[in-house]
Short mmCIF file of C-alpha atoms in Angstrom, two decimals:
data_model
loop_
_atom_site.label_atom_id
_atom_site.label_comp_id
_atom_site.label_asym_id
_atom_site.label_seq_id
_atom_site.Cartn_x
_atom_site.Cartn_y
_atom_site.Cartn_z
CA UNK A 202 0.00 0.00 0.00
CA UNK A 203 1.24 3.54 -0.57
CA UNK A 204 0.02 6.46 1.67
CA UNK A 205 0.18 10.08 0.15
CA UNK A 206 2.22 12.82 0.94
CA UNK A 207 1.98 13.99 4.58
CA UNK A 208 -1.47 15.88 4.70
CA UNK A 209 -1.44 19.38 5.48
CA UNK A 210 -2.84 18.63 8.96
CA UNK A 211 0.20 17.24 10.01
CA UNK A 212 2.47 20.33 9.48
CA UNK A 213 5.86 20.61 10.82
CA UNK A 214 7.67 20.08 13.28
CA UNK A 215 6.52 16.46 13.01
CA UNK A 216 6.63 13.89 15.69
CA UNK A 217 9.71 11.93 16.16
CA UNK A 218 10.56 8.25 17.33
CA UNK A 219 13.25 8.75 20.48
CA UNK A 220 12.89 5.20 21.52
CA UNK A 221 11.57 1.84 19.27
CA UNK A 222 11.02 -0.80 21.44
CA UNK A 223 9.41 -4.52 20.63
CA UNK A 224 6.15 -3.03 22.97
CA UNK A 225 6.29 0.65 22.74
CA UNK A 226 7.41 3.66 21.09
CA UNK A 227 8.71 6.69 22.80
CA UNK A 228 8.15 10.02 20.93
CA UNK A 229 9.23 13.36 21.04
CA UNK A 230 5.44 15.37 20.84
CA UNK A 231 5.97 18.65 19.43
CA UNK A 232 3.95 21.64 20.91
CA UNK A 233 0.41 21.91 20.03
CA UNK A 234 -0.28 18.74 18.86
CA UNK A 235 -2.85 16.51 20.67
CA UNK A 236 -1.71 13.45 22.19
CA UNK A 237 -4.91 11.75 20.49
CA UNK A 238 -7.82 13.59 18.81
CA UNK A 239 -10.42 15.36 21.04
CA UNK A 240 -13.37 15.86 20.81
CA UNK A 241 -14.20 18.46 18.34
CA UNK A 242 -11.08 19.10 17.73
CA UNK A 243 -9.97 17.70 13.85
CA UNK A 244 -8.41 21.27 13.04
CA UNK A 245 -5.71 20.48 15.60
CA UNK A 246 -2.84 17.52 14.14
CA UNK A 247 -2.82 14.39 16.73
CA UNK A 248 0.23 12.13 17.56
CA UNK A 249 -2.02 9.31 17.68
CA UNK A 250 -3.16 9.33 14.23
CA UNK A 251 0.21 10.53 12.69
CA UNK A 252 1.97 7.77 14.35
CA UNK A 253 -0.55 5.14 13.07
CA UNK A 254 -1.00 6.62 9.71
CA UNK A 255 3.41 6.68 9.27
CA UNK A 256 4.07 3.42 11.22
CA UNK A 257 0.73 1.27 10.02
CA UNK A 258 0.48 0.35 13.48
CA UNK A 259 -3.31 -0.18 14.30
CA UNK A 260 -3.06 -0.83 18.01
CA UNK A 261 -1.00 1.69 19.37
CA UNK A 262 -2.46 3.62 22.09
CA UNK A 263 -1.24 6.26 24.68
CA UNK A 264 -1.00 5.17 27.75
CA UNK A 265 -0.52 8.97 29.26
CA UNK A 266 -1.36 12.23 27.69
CA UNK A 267 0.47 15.51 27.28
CA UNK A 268 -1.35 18.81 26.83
CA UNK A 269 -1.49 20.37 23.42
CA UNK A 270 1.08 22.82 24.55
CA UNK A 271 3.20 20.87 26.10
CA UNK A 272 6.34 18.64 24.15
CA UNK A 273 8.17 15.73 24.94
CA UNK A 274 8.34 12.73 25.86
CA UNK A 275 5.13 10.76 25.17
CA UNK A 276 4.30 7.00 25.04
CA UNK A 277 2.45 4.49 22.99
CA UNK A 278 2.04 1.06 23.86
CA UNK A 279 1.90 -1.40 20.23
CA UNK A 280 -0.49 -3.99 21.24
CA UNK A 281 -2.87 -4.45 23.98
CA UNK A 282 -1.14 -6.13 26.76
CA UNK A 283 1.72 -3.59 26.94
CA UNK A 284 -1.29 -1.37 27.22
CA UNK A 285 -2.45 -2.82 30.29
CA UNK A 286 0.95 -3.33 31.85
CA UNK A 287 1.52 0.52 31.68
CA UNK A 288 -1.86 0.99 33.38
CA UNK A 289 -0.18 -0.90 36.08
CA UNK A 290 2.24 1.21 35.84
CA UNK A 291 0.69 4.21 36.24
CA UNK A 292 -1.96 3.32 38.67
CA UNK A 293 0.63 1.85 40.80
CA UNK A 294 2.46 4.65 40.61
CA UNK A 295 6.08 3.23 39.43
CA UNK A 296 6.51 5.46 36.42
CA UNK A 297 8.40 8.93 36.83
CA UNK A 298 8.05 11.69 34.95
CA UNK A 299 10.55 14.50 34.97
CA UNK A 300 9.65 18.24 33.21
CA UNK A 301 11.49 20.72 32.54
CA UNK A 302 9.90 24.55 32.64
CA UNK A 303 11.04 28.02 32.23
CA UNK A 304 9.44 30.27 34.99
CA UNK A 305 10.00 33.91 35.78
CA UNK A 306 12.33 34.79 38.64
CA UNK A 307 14.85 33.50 40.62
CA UNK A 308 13.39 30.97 43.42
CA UNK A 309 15.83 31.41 46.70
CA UNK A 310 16.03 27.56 47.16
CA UNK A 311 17.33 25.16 45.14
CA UNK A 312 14.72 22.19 45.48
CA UNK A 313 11.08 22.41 47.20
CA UNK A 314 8.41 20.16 47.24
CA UNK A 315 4.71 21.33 47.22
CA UNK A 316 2.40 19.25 48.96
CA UNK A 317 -0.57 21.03 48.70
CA UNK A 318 -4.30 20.02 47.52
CA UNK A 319 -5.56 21.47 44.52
CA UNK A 320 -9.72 21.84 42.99
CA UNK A 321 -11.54 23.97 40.65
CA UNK A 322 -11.72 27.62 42.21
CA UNK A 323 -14.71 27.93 40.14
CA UNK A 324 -16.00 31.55 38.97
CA UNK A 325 -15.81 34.36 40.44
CA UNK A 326 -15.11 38.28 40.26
CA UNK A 327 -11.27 37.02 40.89
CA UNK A 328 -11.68 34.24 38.54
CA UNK A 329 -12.88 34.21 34.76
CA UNK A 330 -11.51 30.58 33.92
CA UNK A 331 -14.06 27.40 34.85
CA UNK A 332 -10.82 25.28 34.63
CA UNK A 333 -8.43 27.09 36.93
CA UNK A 334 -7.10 24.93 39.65
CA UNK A 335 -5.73 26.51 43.03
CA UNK A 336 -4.67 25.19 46.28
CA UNK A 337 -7.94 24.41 48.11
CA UNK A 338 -8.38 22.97 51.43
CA UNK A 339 -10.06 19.59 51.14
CA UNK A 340 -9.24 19.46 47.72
CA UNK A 341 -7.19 16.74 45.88
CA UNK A 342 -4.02 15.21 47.16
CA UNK A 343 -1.28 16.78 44.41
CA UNK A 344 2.45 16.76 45.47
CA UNK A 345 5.15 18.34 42.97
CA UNK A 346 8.87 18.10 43.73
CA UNK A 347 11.21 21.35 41.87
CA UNK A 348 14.43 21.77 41.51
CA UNK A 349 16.49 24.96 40.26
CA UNK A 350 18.68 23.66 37.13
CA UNK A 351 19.58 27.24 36.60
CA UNK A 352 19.20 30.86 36.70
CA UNK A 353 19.57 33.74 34.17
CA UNK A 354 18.81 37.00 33.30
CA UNK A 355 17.16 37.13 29.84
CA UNK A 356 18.10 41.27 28.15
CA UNK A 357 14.71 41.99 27.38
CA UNK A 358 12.51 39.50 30.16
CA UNK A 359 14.11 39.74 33.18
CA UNK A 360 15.01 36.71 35.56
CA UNK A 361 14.47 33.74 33.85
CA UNK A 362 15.24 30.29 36.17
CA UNK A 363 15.51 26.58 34.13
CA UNK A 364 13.42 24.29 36.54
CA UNK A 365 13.11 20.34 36.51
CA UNK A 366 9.08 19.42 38.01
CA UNK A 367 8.81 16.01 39.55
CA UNK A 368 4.82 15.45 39.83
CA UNK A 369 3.99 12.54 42.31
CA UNK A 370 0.71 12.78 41.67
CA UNK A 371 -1.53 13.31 38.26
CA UNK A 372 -4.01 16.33 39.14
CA UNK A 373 -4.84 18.65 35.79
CA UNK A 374 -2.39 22.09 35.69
CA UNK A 375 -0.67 20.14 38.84
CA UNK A 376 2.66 21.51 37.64
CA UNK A 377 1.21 25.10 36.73
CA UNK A 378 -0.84 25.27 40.11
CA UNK A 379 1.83 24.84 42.11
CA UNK A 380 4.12 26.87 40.20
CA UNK A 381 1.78 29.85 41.04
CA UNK A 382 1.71 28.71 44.60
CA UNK A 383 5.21 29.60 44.54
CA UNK A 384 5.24 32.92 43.12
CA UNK A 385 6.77 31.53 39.85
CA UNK A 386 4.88 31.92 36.33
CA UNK A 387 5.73 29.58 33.84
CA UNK A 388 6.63 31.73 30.67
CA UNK A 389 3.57 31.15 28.14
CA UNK A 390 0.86 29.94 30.55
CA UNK A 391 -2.32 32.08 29.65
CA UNK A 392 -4.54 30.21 33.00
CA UNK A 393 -1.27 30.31 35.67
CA UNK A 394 0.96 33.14 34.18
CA UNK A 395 0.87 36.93 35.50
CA UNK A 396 -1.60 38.48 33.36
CA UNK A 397 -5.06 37.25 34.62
CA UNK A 398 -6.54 38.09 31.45
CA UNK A 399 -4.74 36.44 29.17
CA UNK A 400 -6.88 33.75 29.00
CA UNK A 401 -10.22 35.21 28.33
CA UNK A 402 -8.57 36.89 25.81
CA UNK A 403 -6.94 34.21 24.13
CA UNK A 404 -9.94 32.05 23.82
CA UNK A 405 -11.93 35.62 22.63
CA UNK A 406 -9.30 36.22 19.73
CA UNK A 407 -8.47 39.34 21.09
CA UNK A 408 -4.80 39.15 22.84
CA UNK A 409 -3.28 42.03 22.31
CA UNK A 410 0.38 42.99 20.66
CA UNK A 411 1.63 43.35 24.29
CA UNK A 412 -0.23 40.44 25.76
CA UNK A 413 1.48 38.03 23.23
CA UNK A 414 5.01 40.09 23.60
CA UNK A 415 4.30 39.60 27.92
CA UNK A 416 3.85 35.60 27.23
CA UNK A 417 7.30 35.75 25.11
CA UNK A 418 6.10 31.84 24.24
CA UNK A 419 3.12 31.16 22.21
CA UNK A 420 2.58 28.31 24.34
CA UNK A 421 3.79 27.18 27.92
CA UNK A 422 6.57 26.68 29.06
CA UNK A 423 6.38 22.90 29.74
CA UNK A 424 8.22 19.88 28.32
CA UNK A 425 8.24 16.22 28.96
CA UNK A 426 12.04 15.78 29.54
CA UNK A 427 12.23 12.50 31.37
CA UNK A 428 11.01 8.90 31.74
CA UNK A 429 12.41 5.89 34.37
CA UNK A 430 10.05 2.65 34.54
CA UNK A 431 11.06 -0.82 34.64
CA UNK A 432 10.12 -2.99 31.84
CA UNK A 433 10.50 -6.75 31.44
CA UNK A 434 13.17 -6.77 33.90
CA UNK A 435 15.26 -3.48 32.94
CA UNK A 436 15.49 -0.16 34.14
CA UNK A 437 14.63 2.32 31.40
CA UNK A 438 15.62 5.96 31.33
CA UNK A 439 14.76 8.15 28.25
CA UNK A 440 15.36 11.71 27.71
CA UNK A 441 13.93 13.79 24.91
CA UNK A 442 16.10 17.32 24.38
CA UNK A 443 14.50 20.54 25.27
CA UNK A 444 12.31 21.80 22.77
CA UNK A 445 13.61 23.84 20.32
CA UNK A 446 11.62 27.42 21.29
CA UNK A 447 11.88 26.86 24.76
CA UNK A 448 16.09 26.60 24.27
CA UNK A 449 16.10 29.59 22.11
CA UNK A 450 14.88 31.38 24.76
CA UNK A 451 17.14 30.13 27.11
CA UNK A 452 19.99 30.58 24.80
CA UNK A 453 19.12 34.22 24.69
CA UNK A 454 18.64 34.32 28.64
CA UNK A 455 22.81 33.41 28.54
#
């Protein structure tokens, strides 16, 4: 069988195969591309059907997902019981996942760990975004571990600081939350970062010249960086290279 040329819908930067392994694949997810379609969403390229569609590999299936925005390191299981072993995995627990994220200012420690319950903070005069998460008292169990991998001072941004996010738990925007806990906006983040308004905006199609210069990234600041699991009987550790924009700004930061 031949396919065609790549379809528009999966424009560049394409998906990329870090590891090949006899029950899995792990690829390097570019930023805003779904892990799997949504609902709704065709318009937006999916990792899912790209990787089925180049490979010709009809059982594949994520066993985690990655937010549009976010790159890196993603799985797919190839057949259905490597599926369910990495639901063992992951309900278990036994899977890490490292990120690294760019975040404005300099933190005066150099690791902290956030145990701290997040929820919905639901809508208010405060609050224009149904899916912001905060720290909430009887909320969710959500523990993130940071460490400072470095600090700069970018010419035209400011202090810049390179941080690697251990979640220990799975709660949605855990990462982001907690980064705003700390006083520490993730460059790009339109919910967590420090323009409130961003969001509202975003979704509204009317961001401003400034807003968009104030997010400096088009997306946040987030990448997959990192995964340790054992597997038949080994220890695997696979890295996937920071993402290409979120470098270049760190290049510049030097």
């Amino acid at each position: 069988m031949t396919f065609p040329p790549t379809p528009p819908l999966f424009r560049p930067p394409l998906p990329s195969i870090v590891l090949e392994h006899p029950d899995f694949y792990v690829v390097n997810k570019p930023p805003m591309w779904l892990t799997h379609q949504g609902r709704g969403r065709v318009d937006v390229p999916n990792v899912l059907d790209y990787l089925k569609w180049e490979l010709g590999e009809p059982e594949l299936a994520p066993p985690h997902r990655l937010d549009r925005e976010t790159s890196g390191a993603q799985l797919f299981s190839r057949d259905a019981d490597a599926a369910r072993d990495f639901f063992t995995l992951f309900k278990d627990r036994l899977l890490t996942k490292t990120y690294l994220t760019l975040v404005h200012g300099h933190p005066r420690w150099q690791s902290q760990t956030v145990d701290a319950p997040l929820d919905f903070l639901g809508l208010s005069e405060s609050n224009a975004v149904i899916i912001r998460q905060g720290v909430v008292p009887g909320g969710k169990e959500a523990l993130t571990r940071f460490e400072v991998l470095g600090k700069r001072v970018h010419p035209q941004h400011g202090a810049l600081s390179l941080l690697a996010a251990l979640p220990q738990s799975g709660r949605l925007h855990q990462i982001r939350a907690h980064l705003s806990e700390l006083g520490l906006p993730m460059l790009g983040d339109k919910i967590y970062g420090r323009d409130p308004a961003a969001f509202v905006a975003f979704m509204d199609g009317t961001l401003s010249p400034q807003q968009h210069a104030d997010l400096i990234l088009p997306r946040q600041a987030l990448h997959a960086w990192r995964l340790e699991f054992g597997w038949a009987g080994a220890q695997m550790r696979v890295e996937v290279p920071l993402s290409v924009d979120m470098a270049g700004v760190w290049r510049e930061a030097g």
